[in-house]
Amino acid sequence: MRASIPLAALASLVACQDGGVTPPPASSAAPLVPAPTASASASAAPTGSALGVGLPRPKRPKTREAPSPEKMREYRKHLTEGRLLAGKSQWPEAIKEFEAALAVVPGDAPALTELGWAAFKAGELERAKTSNEEALRRTTSPKLQAMAHYNLGRIAEERKDPKTALDHYRKSVALRPNETVEKRIAELSKKETAPAPPAAEPLPCQTAAVKIADVCACLTKPEPGDPESPRSCEPVKEPKLPRPELTLLEAQTGVFQTDWILVAKGEKGFLPVGKIGSTHNPGAFGIYEELTIPTVAEKTAGKTTVLWFEARHDRHDSDMGIDEYEEETVRTVTLCVPPQGKTTEWKCPLTVPVERTYIRDRMQLEGFTPDAETRKLMTKGLPIKEGWALEVKLGDGKAEVSVTGGKPPAHVAALVGSHPL
């Protein structure tokens, strides 16, 4: 089973600190690390002599047609002029240039984030919020998402909403560590009495339905303000599930979002019990996400039966404005448990990213000649390659998670240890 989703970003990166200057990229030139041999039936870890080795790249689906060289020149001209004006704190004039860039390449996430920052500095807070939120929907680049969250945090601070500001800042540093953002978190945290840990993402549609079609209708219902265009939702044919009471749905749950939702039929009807993966589709040139689910197997953890889902998420993002691209592959294991003992419903208590491989390098665009401002935004030290690996082993009614290679980020490292099933 395969689904292909195109994603968005064309140019360069935007400010995550005052003055409109992009902070230097976090140190991430670590080589790919060796991966151990996986256990045959009760663990998941990368195969091959190094992370990503033996993982064939997926066939890239067609994405939106690339802008012509003439349009790209016009786009870069407006983007560069906007940055120059922003550097001089001429915010209204900078806004006009970023708007002109977006007129050439509509929906471009870097330009949207630049516009959002300029609007914030100009005091147009609602416009700044709208632009940065649109940028988040239009990109999968962790750097751009981190910058947009930072900008939204600044807007929330300006509106005297420190709780929302902290939420955005924490999302920002989780995507990309940055000293400027960490300082603002530290400052706001002093005013918090007891910061609450981040809550797990709740599953949608938690009222039992009479039939699968009712679950689909709930999953695809547009949010207020979303376009009313039809959204698809259907059971996937591959992989085949080993339990007849289970259905895996591929559902368009948002304007750009597709989720793979596991639904179980219980005494009260059909109910979503777990999310196996998702993709985001802004529909821009050269950017896509793809999800495949190569493995679904029934295993045992002592006396506990476990349904083991393994998913692979591939992301490609082309930044034509700075002649760079990045590719990322993340493998994830989700464990689901049928009704056992006093438990009367299916549940999926654990999802673990078990492998990540990442590369950022030059696209080698023909005729690409960056100006001085563009050079400031180009990533130094390319190619950048990094990766990490975890292993999941099933024990007696539990799952043990351990690091087997590289240095995973804090939110992934937090999963290391024993998890009851």
Short mmCIF file of C-alpha atoms in Angstrom, two decimals, residues 129-349:
data_model
loop_
_atom_site.label_atom_id
_atom_site.label_comp_id
_atom_site.label_asym_id
_atom_site.label_seq_id
_atom_site.Cartn_x
_atom_site.Cartn_y
_atom_site.Cartn_z
CA LYS A 129 -0.68 35.31 12.40
CA THR A 130 -2.56 34.36 9.22
CA SER A 131 0.59 34.38 7.10
CA ASN A 132 2.62 32.23 9.50
CA GLU A 133 -0.23 29.74 9.98
CA GLU A 134 -0.52 29.44 6.20
CA ALA A 135 3.26 28.87 6.01
CA LEU A 136 2.92 25.98 8.49
CA ARG A 137 0.29 24.39 6.26
CA ARG A 138 2.43 24.90 3.15
CA THR A 139 5.68 23.22 4.21
CA THR A 140 7.13 20.12 5.83
CA SER A 141 10.58 21.64 6.28
CA PRO A 142 11.42 21.46 10.02
CA LYS A 143 13.46 24.68 9.69
CA LEU A 144 10.61 26.66 8.17
CA GLN A 145 8.08 25.18 10.59
CA ALA A 146 10.35 26.10 13.51
CA MET A 147 10.62 29.68 12.26
CA ALA A 148 6.88 30.02 11.75
CA HIS A 149 6.24 28.71 15.28
CA TYR A 150 8.76 31.22 16.64
CA ASN A 151 6.99 34.05 14.82
CA LEU A 152 3.62 32.87 16.14
CA GLY A 153 5.10 32.80 19.64
CA ARG A 154 6.20 36.41 19.30
CA ILE A 155 2.71 37.36 18.12
CA ALA A 156 1.16 35.57 21.12
CA GLU A 157 3.54 37.36 23.48
CA GLU A 158 2.55 40.69 21.96
CA ARG A 159 -1.08 39.78 22.61
CA LYS A 160 -0.30 38.99 26.28
CA ASP A 161 -0.86 35.26 25.83
CA PRO A 162 2.25 33.63 27.36
CA LYS A 163 0.75 30.13 27.44
CA THR A 164 0.23 30.08 23.66
CA ALA A 165 3.63 31.71 23.15
CA LEU A 166 5.36 28.98 25.17
CA ASP A 167 3.53 26.29 23.22
CA HIS A 168 4.82 27.70 19.92
CA TYR A 169 8.36 28.21 21.26
CA ARG A 170 8.52 24.62 22.51
CA LYS A 171 7.31 23.32 19.17
CA SER A 172 9.95 25.48 17.51
CA VAL A 173 12.91 24.14 19.49
CA ALA A 174 11.63 20.56 19.12
CA LEU A 175 11.86 21.04 15.36
CA ARG A 176 15.16 22.94 15.41
CA PRO A 177 17.24 23.83 18.50
CA ASN A 178 17.91 27.58 18.57
CA GLU A 179 19.45 29.75 21.30
CA THR A 180 17.15 32.71 20.63
CA VAL A 181 14.03 30.59 21.11
CA GLU A 182 15.43 28.82 24.17
CA LYS A 183 16.08 32.18 25.85
CA ARG A 184 12.47 33.24 25.33
CA ILE A 185 11.26 29.91 26.75
CA ALA A 186 13.47 30.39 29.81
CA GLU A 187 12.17 33.92 30.32
CA LEU A 188 8.51 32.97 30.03
CA SER A 189 8.94 29.79 32.09
CA LYS A 190 10.03 31.88 35.09
CA LYS A 191 6.47 33.18 35.21
CA GLU A 192 4.93 29.70 35.07
CA THR A 193 4.18 27.98 38.36
CA ALA A 194 4.10 24.39 37.07
CA PRO A 195 4.46 23.81 33.34
CA ALA A 196 2.27 20.92 32.25
CA PRO A 197 3.84 18.15 30.16
CA PRO A 198 2.67 18.04 26.54
CA ALA A 199 -0.52 16.02 26.18
CA ALA A 200 -0.75 13.12 23.76
CA GLU A 201 -2.60 13.88 20.55
CA PRO A 202 -6.21 12.73 21.01
CA LEU A 203 -7.76 10.41 18.46
CA PRO A 204 -10.61 11.88 16.40
CA CYS A 205 -14.19 10.65 16.23
CA GLN A 206 -14.40 8.89 19.60
CA THR A 207 -18.12 8.18 19.40
CA ALA A 208 -18.80 4.61 18.25
CA ALA A 209 -20.31 4.46 14.74
CA VAL A 210 -22.77 1.99 13.26
CA LYS A 211 -20.69 1.45 10.11
CA ILE A 212 -17.32 2.29 8.58
CA ALA A 213 -18.93 4.88 6.30
CA ASP A 214 -20.01 6.82 9.41
CA VAL A 215 -16.42 6.83 10.69
CA CYS A 216 -15.27 8.15 7.29
CA ALA A 217 -17.90 10.88 7.36
CA CYS A 218 -16.64 12.00 10.77
CA LEU A 219 -12.93 11.87 9.84
CA THR A 220 -13.41 13.89 6.65
CA LYS A 221 -15.80 16.52 8.04
CA PRO A 222 -14.30 19.96 7.25
CA GLU A 223 -13.31 22.21 10.12
CA PRO A 224 -15.00 25.64 10.29
CA GLY A 225 -13.46 27.79 7.58
CA ASP A 226 -12.14 24.88 5.53
CA PRO A 227 -13.28 24.55 1.90
CA GLU A 228 -16.21 22.21 1.38
CA SER A 229 -14.48 20.22 -1.40
CA PRO A 230 -14.99 16.41 -1.29
CA ARG A 231 -12.45 14.39 0.70
CA SER A 232 -11.67 10.73 0.16
CA CYS A 233 -11.79 8.00 2.82
CA GLU A 234 -11.54 4.30 2.10
CA PRO A 235 -10.20 1.07 3.58
CA VAL A 236 -6.72 0.18 2.36
CA LYS A 237 -6.32 -3.11 0.51
CA GLU A 238 -2.66 -3.63 1.39
CA PRO A 239 -1.35 -4.60 3.83
CA LYS A 240 -3.94 -7.19 4.83
CA LEU A 241 -4.83 -7.12 8.51
CA PRO A 242 -4.76 -10.40 10.50
CA ARG A 243 -7.94 -9.59 12.47
CA PRO A 244 -11.40 -9.36 10.81
CA GLU A 245 -12.65 -6.76 13.32
CA LEU A 246 -9.97 -4.28 12.19
CA THR A 247 -10.03 -1.85 9.27
CA LEU A 248 -7.24 0.52 8.23
CA LEU A 249 -8.62 3.71 6.68
CA GLU A 250 -6.76 6.15 4.45
CA ALA A 251 -8.63 9.39 5.04
CA GLN A 252 -8.16 13.00 3.92
CA THR A 253 -8.69 14.60 7.30
CA GLY A 254 -7.65 18.14 6.35
CA VAL A 255 -7.03 20.45 3.41
CA PHE A 256 -3.49 19.08 2.98
CA GLN A 257 -3.59 16.15 5.43
CA THR A 258 -4.03 12.41 4.92
CA ASP A 259 -4.09 10.07 7.94
CA TRP A 260 -3.96 6.29 8.21
CA ILE A 261 -6.41 5.45 11.02
CA LEU A 262 -6.91 2.00 12.52
CA VAL A 263 -10.58 1.31 13.30
CA ALA A 264 -11.84 -1.58 15.46
CA LYS A 265 -15.34 -3.03 15.62
CA GLY A 266 -16.38 -3.54 19.23
CA GLU A 267 -19.55 -4.14 21.20
CA LYS A 268 -20.72 -0.55 20.70
CA GLY A 269 -19.72 -0.24 17.02
CA PHE A 270 -16.75 1.05 15.01
CA LEU A 271 -14.20 3.25 16.76
CA PRO A 272 -10.77 4.69 15.76
CA VAL A 273 -8.14 3.13 18.05
CA GLY A 274 -4.81 4.34 16.60
CA LYS A 275 -3.06 6.47 14.00
CA ILE A 276 -0.44 4.54 12.02
CA GLY A 277 0.94 7.48 10.04
CA SER A 278 0.16 10.64 8.10
CA THR A 279 1.28 12.80 5.19
CA HIS A 280 0.94 16.51 4.48
CA ASN A 281 0.28 17.83 0.98
CA PRO A 282 0.57 21.55 0.19
CA GLY A 283 0.85 20.67 -3.52
CA ALA A 284 3.96 22.66 -4.49
CA PHE A 285 6.69 21.91 -6.97
CA GLY A 286 9.41 19.48 -5.93
CA ILE A 287 8.03 18.71 -2.48
CA TYR A 288 6.21 15.59 -1.42
CA GLU A 289 5.63 13.12 1.38
CA GLU A 290 4.89 9.45 0.99
CA LEU A 291 3.79 6.80 3.49
CA THR A 292 4.16 3.04 3.05
CA ILE A 293 3.23 0.30 5.50
CA PRO A 294 5.38 -2.71 4.61
CA THR A 295 4.74 -4.77 7.75
CA VAL A 296 1.71 -5.76 9.82
CA ALA A 297 2.32 -8.81 12.01
CA GLU A 298 0.71 -10.44 15.01
CA LYS A 299 3.27 -11.11 17.78
CA THR A 300 3.30 -11.99 21.45
CA ALA A 301 4.71 -10.23 24.51
CA GLY A 302 4.49 -13.07 27.01
CA LYS A 303 0.78 -13.75 27.34
CA THR A 304 -0.11 -10.47 25.63
CA THR A 305 -1.03 -10.48 21.94
CA VAL A 306 0.38 -7.52 20.02
CA LEU A 307 -0.35 -6.27 16.52
CA TRP A 308 2.89 -4.77 15.16
CA PHE A 309 2.63 -2.05 12.48
CA GLU A 310 5.75 -0.79 10.76
CA ALA A 311 5.42 2.35 8.62
CA ARG A 312 7.90 4.27 6.50
CA HIS A 313 7.55 8.00 5.90
CA ASP A 314 9.59 9.64 3.10
CA ARG A 315 9.88 13.41 2.61
CA HIS A 316 11.54 15.41 -0.16
CA ASP A 317 11.79 19.21 -0.13
CA SER A 318 13.41 21.31 -2.87
CA ASP A 319 14.55 24.85 -2.01
CA MET A 320 15.15 26.20 -5.51
CA GLY A 321 15.80 29.72 -4.25
CA ILE A 322 19.00 28.59 -2.52
CA ASP A 323 19.83 25.58 -4.76
CA GLU A 324 19.32 23.03 -1.96
CA TYR A 325 17.22 19.96 -1.33
CA GLU A 326 16.64 17.70 1.66
CA GLU A 327 15.44 14.13 1.92
CA GLU A 328 14.31 12.36 5.07
CA THR A 329 13.14 8.84 5.85
CA VAL A 330 11.59 7.89 9.20
CA ARG A 331 10.52 4.35 10.10
CA THR A 332 7.95 4.02 12.87
CA VAL A 333 6.64 1.06 14.86
CA THR A 334 3.12 1.22 16.34
CA LEU A 335 1.96 -1.47 18.77
CA CYS A 336 -1.75 -2.24 19.16
CA VAL A 337 -3.33 -4.64 21.65
CA PRO A 338 -6.71 -6.44 21.36
CA PRO A 339 -9.22 -6.69 24.22
CA GLN A 340 -7.59 -8.78 26.96
CA GLY A 341 -8.49 -9.37 30.60
CA LYS A 342 -10.43 -6.38 31.95
CA THR A 343 -9.81 -4.35 28.77
CA THR A 344 -12.85 -4.49 26.46
CA GLU A 345 -11.58 -2.40 23.56
CA TRP A 346 -8.60 -2.36 21.21
CA LYS A 347 -5.88 0.17 22.06
CA CYS A 348 -2.60 1.30 20.50
CA PRO A 349 -0.52 2.30 23.53
#
